[in-house]
Amino acid sequence: MSQEQVDFLIIGSTPLARLLAGLLASNHGKSVLLQADSLSGQRLGPGPDLSVAALTRPQSWALLATAVPETTRLVRRIGKRAALARLDPILAAAGAPGQQALRHIAHMAAGFGLAAEPVTSARLGQGREGLVLRDAVMLVRPMLEPALQRWLAGLGVGQLAPDAAVAMAENGSAQVMRDGATIAVGQTILADDDAILAHLPAGRWPDLLQRQLASVILTPKVAPLAAPVMLELDSGLVLQQQQEGGVLARGPGEIADLAARLPPLVGLPQAFEQAGQARMMRVVTSDGAPAMGRLGGSGPDILAGFGPIGAFLAPALARWLCGAASAAENAWCGARLVSRHAGDGAVSDIGEQA
């Protein structure tokens, strides 16, 4: 039986995972194997990929300021114009802490060249404040995913079947079987929540990473929301209006809890008939900031807690994984290692929190 070798095995189905696989192969000359499921047909899948998020750290806004144009050019080259959409998402909050965060986010966004304007409670509902972030970029997954597959195939990125077994060693290397051949993997990257939940041993879970039950509901057709995508800071809800008029709502907790919170936000009666629903486990960080790297310097590389901006950071993350990052990228990633102590507050953010 023959044996092959590859530098990286990336396990993950998100645009971040796929972009990372292609960038490691094309820009950094690495041999890459990707294990991914198709997401294009899953209406109740993960949340949107956006060039903005509820971020308060100036270092994160600075990184996005350089990363978003680079990633936008790359995606346009891969999937043409149809793979990208421009929109004006809204961040909203009803409580005092969230509203204070909105004002800070407005200051940060404006400081890095992004138009950010307050939204009145007349548009959002009594007692709620909002911030619209102008001209953000969103990836259009149904158009982008098949284009990414063609791009990856052209780069020679190997595809590992979603149900193929991965024998991962404690140092992050692995062995897999493909087409009758044993493939030795130099380093494994767990690039989305499902990959982390499936492959990170229970005994190696750091305190920083938390499992969180989340739910998704597709509502019937409703009146247009104040924005096509809305992020609720208080509840962690993400509301995304669909072309047919329904709203895809994602948030922490059980389906019944999510259903109870939705009516006043989307203009539905308290009892409404759902067009679809799903439950899932997510991986979030206890301080709201992304987490990356190896636990204690060994094991698989982990990418967690990036929220909607993960795909737009793919070029910077690829450089960091290959030791080719800029000083600013090294500083940002180095401060957000998965092995950090969650209580130090140095990088805590609003993002993906437990």
CSV table of C-alpha atoms in Angstrom, one decimal:
chain,number,residue,atom,x,y,z
A,1,MET,CA,0.0,0.0,0.0
A,2,SER,CA,1.5,3.4,-1.0
A,3,GLN,CA,1.9,6.3,1.3
A,4,GLU,CA,1.6,10.0,0.6
A,5,GLN,CA,2.4,13.1,2.6
A,6,VAL,CA,0.7,16.4,2.9
A,7,ASP,CA,1.6,19.5,5.0
A,8,PHE,CA,-1.9,20.3,6.2
A,9,LEU,CA,-5.3,18.7,6.7
A,10,ILE,CA,-8.0,21.3,7.1
A,11,ILE,CA,-11.2,20.0,8.7
A,12,GLY,CA,-14.1,22.5,8.2
A,13,SER,CA,-16.9,23.4,5.8
A,14,THR,CA,-17.1,27.2,6.1
A,15,PRO,CA,-15.7,29.7,3.6
A,16,LEU,CA,-12.9,30.4,6.1
A,17,ALA,CA,-11.8,26.7,5.9
A,18,ARG,CA,-12.0,26.6,2.1
A,19,LEU,CA,-10.3,29.9,1.6
A,20,LEU,CA,-7.6,28.9,4.1
A,21,ALA,CA,-7.0,25.6,2.2
A,22,GLY,CA,-6.6,27.4,-1.1
A,23,LEU,CA,-4.4,30.2,0.2
A,24,LEU,CA,-2.0,27.7,1.9
A,25,ALA,CA,-1.7,25.9,-1.4
A,26,SER,CA,-1.5,28.9,-3.8
A,27,ASN,CA,0.3,31.6,-1.8
A,28,HIS,CA,2.5,29.5,0.4
A,29,GLY,CA,3.2,26.4,-1.6
A,30,LYS,CA,1.9,23.9,0.9
A,31,SER,CA,0.3,20.5,0.1
A,32,VAL,CA,-3.2,20.6,1.5
A,33,LEU,CA,-6.0,18.1,2.1
A,34,LEU,CA,-9.6,19.4,2.9
A,35,GLN,CA,-12.3,17.5,4.7
A,36,ALA,CA,-15.6,19.4,4.2
A,37,ASP,CA,-19.4,19.0,3.9
A,38,SER,CA,-21.4,21.0,1.4
A,39,LEU,CA,-23.3,23.9,3.0
A,40,SER,CA,-24.8,25.5,-0.1
A,41,GLY,CA,-28.1,23.7,0.2
A,42,GLN,CA,-28.5,24.1,3.9
A,43,ARG,CA,-30.9,27.0,4.5
A,44,LEU,CA,-30.6,26.6,8.2
A,45,GLY,CA,-26.8,26.5,8.3
A,46,PRO,CA,-24.3,28.9,9.9
A,47,GLY,CA,-24.7,32.6,10.1
A,48,PRO,CA,-23.6,35.2,7.5
A,49,ASP,CA,-20.0,36.0,6.5
A,50,LEU,CA,-19.7,39.7,7.0
A,51,SER,CA,-16.8,42.2,6.8
A,52,VAL,CA,-18.0,43.8,10.0
A,53,ALA,CA,-19.0,42.6,13.5
A,54,ALA,CA,-19.6,43.8,17.0
A,55,LEU,CA,-16.0,44.6,17.8
A,56,THR,CA,-14.6,47.1,20.3
A,57,ARG,CA,-10.9,46.4,20.0
A,58,PRO,CA,-9.0,48.9,17.8
A,59,GLN,CA,-6.5,46.2,16.8
A,60,SER,CA,-9.3,44.1,15.3
A,61,TRP,CA,-10.7,47.1,13.3
A,62,ALA,CA,-7.2,47.8,12.1
A,63,LEU,CA,-6.7,44.2,10.9
A,64,LEU,CA,-10.1,44.2,9.2
A,65,ALA,CA,-9.2,47.5,7.4
A,66,THR,CA,-6.3,45.7,5.6
A,67,ALA,CA,-7.8,42.2,5.4
A,68,VAL,CA,-11.2,43.0,3.9
A,69,PRO,CA,-10.0,44.6,0.6
A,70,GLU,CA,-7.6,41.7,0.1
A,71,THR,CA,-10.2,39.1,0.7
A,72,THR,CA,-12.8,40.9,-1.4
A,73,ARG,CA,-10.4,40.9,-4.3
A,74,LEU,CA,-9.7,37.2,-3.9
A,75,VAL,CA,-13.4,36.3,-3.6
A,76,ARG,CA,-14.3,38.4,-6.7
A,77,ARG,CA,-11.5,36.6,-8.6
A,78,ILE,CA,-12.8,33.2,-7.5
A,79,GLY,CA,-16.5,33.7,-7.8
A,80,LYS,CA,-17.0,36.9,-9.8
A,81,ARG,CA,-19.4,39.6,-8.7
A,82,ALA,CA,-22.2,37.2,-7.8
A,83,ALA,CA,-20.2,35.8,-4.9
A,84,LEU,CA,-20.3,39.2,-3.1
A,85,ALA,CA,-23.1,41.4,-1.9
A,86,ARG,CA,-23.0,45.0,-0.5
A,87,LEU,CA,-25.4,45.8,2.4
A,88,ASP,CA,-25.8,48.1,5.4
A,89,PRO,CA,-26.2,45.8,8.5
A,90,ILE,CA,-27.4,47.1,11.8
A,91,LEU,CA,-26.1,46.4,15.3
A,92,ALA,CA,-28.9,46.9,17.9
A,93,ALA,CA,-29.2,46.8,21.6
A,94,ALA,CA,-31.9,47.4,24.2
A,95,GLY,CA,-29.9,47.3,27.4
A,96,ALA,CA,-27.5,49.9,28.8
A,97,PRO,CA,-24.3,47.8,28.4
A,98,GLY,CA,-25.1,47.0,24.7
A,99,GLN,CA,-26.0,50.6,24.0
A,100,GLN,CA,-22.7,51.8,25.5
A,101,ALA,CA,-20.9,49.3,23.4
A,102,LEU,CA,-22.7,50.6,20.3
A,103,ARG,CA,-21.3,54.1,20.9
A,104,HIS,CA,-17.8,52.7,21.3
A,105,ILE,CA,-18.2,50.6,18.1
A,106,ALA,CA,-19.3,53.7,16.2
A,107,HIS,CA,-16.2,55.5,17.3
A,108,MET,CA,-13.9,52.6,16.3
A,109,ALA,CA,-15.6,52.0,12.9
A,110,ALA,CA,-15.4,55.7,12.0
A,111,GLY,CA,-11.8,55.9,13.1
A,112,PHE,CA,-10.9,53.2,10.5
A,113,GLY,CA,-12.8,54.7,7.6
A,114,LEU,CA,-16.2,52.9,7.9
A,115,ALA,CA,-19.3,55.0,7.9
A,116,ALA,CA,-21.3,54.3,11.0
A,117,GLU,CA,-24.6,56.1,11.7
A,118,PRO,CA,-27.0,55.9,14.6
A,119,VAL,CA,-30.5,54.3,14.1
A,120,THR,CA,-33.5,55.8,15.9
A,121,SER,CA,-35.8,53.8,18.1
A,122,ALA,CA,-38.6,54.6,15.7
A,123,ARG,CA,-37.0,52.1,13.2
A,124,LEU,CA,-36.1,49.5,15.8
A,125,GLY,CA,-38.7,49.6,18.5
A,126,GLN,CA,-39.2,51.4,21.8
A,127,GLY,CA,-36.1,51.5,24.0
A,128,ARG,CA,-33.8,50.0,21.4
A,129,GLU,CA,-30.8,51.8,19.9
A,130,GLY,CA,-28.9,50.8,16.7
A,131,LEU,CA,-25.9,51.5,14.6
A,132,VAL,CA,-25.9,51.0,10.8
A,133,LEU,CA,-22.5,50.1,9.3
A,134,ARG,CA,-22.5,51.4,5.7
A,135,ASP,CA,-21.3,49.4,2.6
A,136,ALA,CA,-20.3,46.2,4.4
A,137,VAL,CA,-19.5,43.1,2.3
A,138,MET,CA,-21.3,39.8,2.7
A,139,LEU,CA,-20.3,36.5,1.0
A,140,VAL,CA,-23.1,34.9,-1.0
A,141,ARG,CA,-22.5,31.2,-0.1
A,142,PRO,CA,-24.7,29.5,-2.7
A,143,MET,CA,-22.7,31.3,-5.5
A,144,LEU,CA,-19.3,31.1,-3.8
A,145,GLU,CA,-19.2,27.5,-2.7
A,146,PRO,CA,-19.1,25.8,-6.1
A,147,ALA,CA,-16.6,28.4,-7.3
A,148,LEU,CA,-14.4,27.7,-4.3
A,149,GLN,CA,-14.6,24.0,-5.2
A,150,ARG,CA,-13.4,24.6,-8.7
A,151,TRP,CA,-10.6,26.9,-7.4
A,152,LEU,CA,-9.4,24.3,-4.9
A,153,ALA,CA,-9.4,21.6,-7.5
A,154,GLY,CA,-7.3,23.8,-9.9
A,155,LEU,CA,-4.8,24.3,-7.1
A,156,GLY,CA,-4.5,20.6,-6.4
A,157,VAL,CA,-6.1,20.7,-3.0
A,158,GLY,CA,-7.1,17.1,-2.2
A,159,GLN,CA,-10.6,16.3,-1.0
A,160,LEU,CA,-11.1,13.9,1.9
A,161,ALA,CA,-14.6,12.4,2.2
A,162,PRO,CA,-16.7,13.9,5.0
A,163,ASP,CA,-17.0,10.5,6.7
A,164,ALA,CA,-13.4,9.4,6.3
A,165,ALA,CA,-11.7,8.5,9.6
A,166,VAL,CA,-8.9,10.8,10.8
A,167,ALA,CA,-6.3,9.2,13.2
A,168,MET,CA,-4.9,12.3,14.9
A,169,ALA,CA,-1.8,12.2,17.1
A,170,GLU,CA,-1.3,14.3,20.2
A,171,ASN,CA,1.2,16.5,18.3
A,172,GLY,CA,-1.4,17.5,15.7
A,173,SER,CA,-0.1,15.2,12.9
A,174,ALA,CA,-2.5,12.6,11.5
A,175,GLN,CA,-3.0,9.7,9.2
A,176,VAL,CA,-6.0,9.3,6.8
A,177,MET,CA,-6.9,6.8,4.1
A,178,ARG,CA,-7.9,8.1,0.6
A,179,ASP,CA,-8.4,5.9,-2.5
A,180,GLY,CA,-6.5,3.0,-0.9
A,181,ALA,CA,-3.5,5.1,0.1
A,182,THR,CA,-2.4,6.1,3.5
A,183,ILE,CA,-1.7,9.8,3.7
A,184,ALA,CA,0.6,11.2,6.5
A,185,VAL,CA,-0.5,14.7,7.5
A,186,GLY,CA,2.1,17.1,9.0
A,187,GLN,CA,-0.5,19.3,10.8
A,188,THR,CA,-4.2,19.3,11.3
A,189,ILE,CA,-6.3,22.5,11.5
A,190,LEU,CA,-9.8,22.3,13.1
A,191,ALA,CA,-11.3,25.2,11.2
A,192,ASP,CA,-14.9,25.4,12.4
A,193,ASP,CA,-17.2,24.4,15.3
A,194,ASP,CA,-18.2,21.0,14.0
A,195,ALA,CA,-14.5,20.1,13.5
A,196,ILE,CA,-13.6,21.1,17.0
A,197,LEU,CA,-16.5,19.3,18.6
A,198,ALA,CA,-15.7,16.1,16.6
A,199,HIS,CA,-11.9,16.0,16.9
A,200,LEU,CA,-10.7,17.9,20.0
A,201,PRO,CA,-10.4,15.3,22.8
A,202,ALA,CA,-12.5,16.1,25.9
A,203,GLY,CA,-9.4,16.0,28.1
A,204,ARG,CA,-7.7,18.8,26.1
A,205,TRP,CA,-10.5,21.3,26.1
A,206,PRO,CA,-9.2,24.6,27.5
A,207,ASP,CA,-11.3,26.7,29.9
A,208,LEU,CA,-11.4,29.4,27.2
A,209,LEU,CA,-13.6,27.3,24.8
A,210,GLN,CA,-17.2,26.6,25.8
A,211,ARG,CA,-19.9,24.5,24.2
A,212,GLN,CA,-23.1,26.5,23.6
A,213,LEU,CA,-26.5,25.2,22.5
A,214,ALA,CA,-27.8,27.3,19.6
A,215,SER,CA,-31.0,27.3,17.6
A,216,VAL,CA,-32.1,28.5,14.1
A,217,ILE,CA,-35.7,29.4,13.1
A,218,LEU,CA,-37.0,30.4,9.7
A,219,THR,CA,-40.1,32.6,10.0
A,220,PRO,CA,-42.9,33.0,7.5
A,221,LYS,CA,-42.9,36.1,5.4
A,222,VAL,CA,-42.8,39.4,7.4
A,223,ALA,CA,-42.5,43.1,6.6
A,224,PRO,CA,-39.0,44.3,5.7
A,225,LEU,CA,-36.7,44.6,8.7
A,226,ALA,CA,-34.7,47.8,9.3
A,227,ALA,CA,-31.8,46.1,7.6
A,228,PRO,CA,-31.2,42.8,5.7
A,229,VAL,CA,-28.9,41.6,8.4
A,230,MET,CA,-29.2,42.7,12.1
A,231,LEU,CA,-27.0,41.7,15.0
A,232,GLU,CA,-28.6,42.0,18.5
A,233,LEU,CA,-25.9,42.7,21.0
A,234,ASP,CA,-28.0,41.9,24.1
A,235,SER,CA,-29.3,38.5,23.1
A,236,GLY,CA,-26.6,37.4,20.6
A,237,LEU,CA,-29.4,37.0,17.9
A,238,VAL,CA,-28.6,37.3,14.2
A,239,LEU,CA,-31.5,38.2,12.0
A,240,GLN,CA,-31.2,37.8,8.2
A,241,GLN,CA,-34.1,38.5,5.9
A,242,GLN,CA,-34.4,36.1,3.0
A,243,GLN,CA,-35.4,36.9,-0.5
A,244,GLU,CA,-38.9,35.4,-0.1
A,245,GLY,CA,-39.5,37.7,2.9
A,246,GLY,CA,-39.0,35.3,5.8
A,247,VAL,CA,-36.3,35.9,8.5
A,248,LEU,CA,-33.6,33.4,9.4
A,249,ALA,CA,-32.9,33.9,13.1
A,250,ARG,CA,-30.0,32.4,14.9
A,251,GLY,CA,-29.2,32.6,18.6
A,252,PRO,CA,-28.1,30.9,21.8
A,253,GLY,CA,-30.5,28.6,23.6
A,254,GLU,CA,-33.4,26.3,22.9
A,255,ILE,CA,-35.8,26.7,19.9
A,256,ALA,CA,-38.6,27.6,22.3
A,257,ASP,CA,-36.6,30.4,23.8
A,258,LEU,CA,-35.6,31.8,20.4
A,259,ALA,CA,-39.2,31.6,19.2
A,260,ALA,CA,-40.3,33.6,22.3
A,261,ARG,CA,-37.8,36.4,21.6
A,262,LEU,CA,-38.6,36.8,17.9
A,263,PRO,CA,-42.1,38.3,17.6
A,264,PRO,CA,-41.4,41.9,18.8
A,265,LEU,CA,-38.2,42.0,16.7
A,266,VAL,CA,-39.7,40.9,13.4
A,267,GLY,CA,-43.4,41.9,13.7
A,268,LEU,CA,-45.0,38.5,14.3
A,269,PRO,CA,-47.7,37.5,16.7
A,270,GLN,CA,-46.5,35.7,19.9
A,271,ALA,CA,-47.7,32.4,18.5
A,272,PHE,CA,-46.5,31.9,14.9
A,273,GLU,CA,-46.0,29.0,12.6
A,274,GLN,CA,-42.3,28.4,11.8
A,275,ALA,CA,-41.1,27.6,8.3
A,276,GLY,CA,-38.1,25.7,9.6
A,277,GLN,CA,-36.1,25.1,12.7
A,278,ALA,CA,-32.8,23.4,13.9
A,279,ARG,CA,-30.7,23.0,17.0
A,280,MET,CA,-26.9,22.8,17.0
A,281,MET,CA,-23.9,23.0,19.3
A,282,ARG,CA,-21.5,25.9,18.8
A,283,VAL,CA,-18.0,26.6,20.2
A,284,VAL,CA,-17.6,30.1,21.7
A,285,THR,CA,-15.0,31.8,23.8
A,286,SER,CA,-15.6,32.9,27.4
A,287,ASP,CA,-14.1,36.4,26.6
A,288,GLY,CA,-15.8,37.0,23.2
A,289,ALA,CA,-12.5,37.2,21.3
A,290,PRO,CA,-11.3,34.7,18.6
A,291,ALA,CA,-9.1,31.8,19.6
A,292,MET,CA,-6.4,30.2,17.5
A,293,GLY,CA,-3.3,28.1,17.6
A,294,ARG,CA,-2.2,24.9,19.4
A,295,LEU,CA,-2.9,24.0,23.0
A,296,GLY,CA,0.3,24.3,24.9
A,297,GLY,CA,2.2,24.4,21.6
A,298,SER,CA,1.1,21.0,20.5
A,299,GLY,CA,-1.9,19.3,19.0
A,300,PRO,CA,-4.1,20.5,16.2
A,301,ASP,CA,-4.4,24.2,15.3
A,302,ILE,CA,-7.8,25.5,16.4
A,303,LEU,CA,-9.8,28.4,14.9
A,304,ALA,CA,-12.8,29.3,17.0
A,305,GLY,CA,-15.0,32.3,18.0
A,306,PHE,CA,-14.4,34.4,14.9
A,307,GLY,CA,-18.1,35.1,14.3
A,308,PRO,CA,-19.1,36.7,11.0
A,309,ILE,CA,-15.7,38.0,10.1
A,310,GLY,CA,-13.7,34.8,10.0
A,311,ALA,CA,-13.6,34.3,6.2
A,312,PHE,CA,-12.3,37.9,5.7
A,313,LEU,CA,-9.3,37.1,7.9
A,314,ALA,CA,-8.3,34.0,5.9
A,315,PRO,CA,-5.3,35.6,4.1
A,316,ALA,CA,-3.8,36.9,7.4
A,317,LEU,CA,-4.5,33.6,9.2
A,318,ALA,CA,-2.8,31.7,6.3
A,319,ARG,CA,0.3,33.9,6.6
A,320,TRP,CA,0.3,33.4,10.4
A,321,LEU,CA,0.1,29.6,10.1
A,322,CYS,CA,3.0,29.6,7.7
A,323,GLY,CA,5.2,32.0,9.7
A,324,ALA,CA,4.9,34.7,7.0
A,325,ALA,CA,2.6,37.2,8.9
A,326,SER,CA,3.3,40.9,9.2
A,327,ALA,CA,4.2,42.3,12.6
A,328,ALA,CA,0.7,43.6,13.1
A,329,GLU,CA,-0.8,40.2,12.2
A,330,ASN,CA,1.6,38.4,14.5
A,331,ALA,CA,0.7,40.7,17.4
A,332,TRP,CA,-3.0,40.2,16.8
A,333,CYS,CA,-2.9,36.5,16.5
A,334,GLY,CA,-0.3,36.0,19.2
A,335,ALA,CA,-2.6,37.8,21.7
A,336,ARG,CA,-5.5,35.5,20.9
A,337,LEU,CA,-3.9,32.1,21.3
A,338,VAL,CA,-6.3,29.4,22.4
A,339,SER,CA,-4.1,28.7,25.4
A,340,ARG,CA,-4.5,32.3,26.8
A,341,HIS,CA,-6.1,32.9,30.3
A,342,ALA,CA,-9.7,33.9,29.7
A,343,GLY,CA,-9.8,36.2,32.8
A,344,ASP,CA,-7.0,38.6,31.9
A,345,GLY,CA,-9.3,40.9,29.8
A,346,ALA,CA,-6.5,41.9,27.4
A,347,VAL,CA,-8.4,41.0,24.2
A,348,SER,CA,-12.0,40.5,25.6
A,349,ASP,CA,-14.7,41.6,23.1
A,350,ILE,CA,-18.4,41.4,22.4
A,351,GLY,CA,-18.1,38.7,19.7
A,352,GLU,CA,-18.6,35.0,20.3
A,353,GLN,CA,-19.2,34.8,24.0
A,354,ALA,CA,-20.3,32.0,26.3
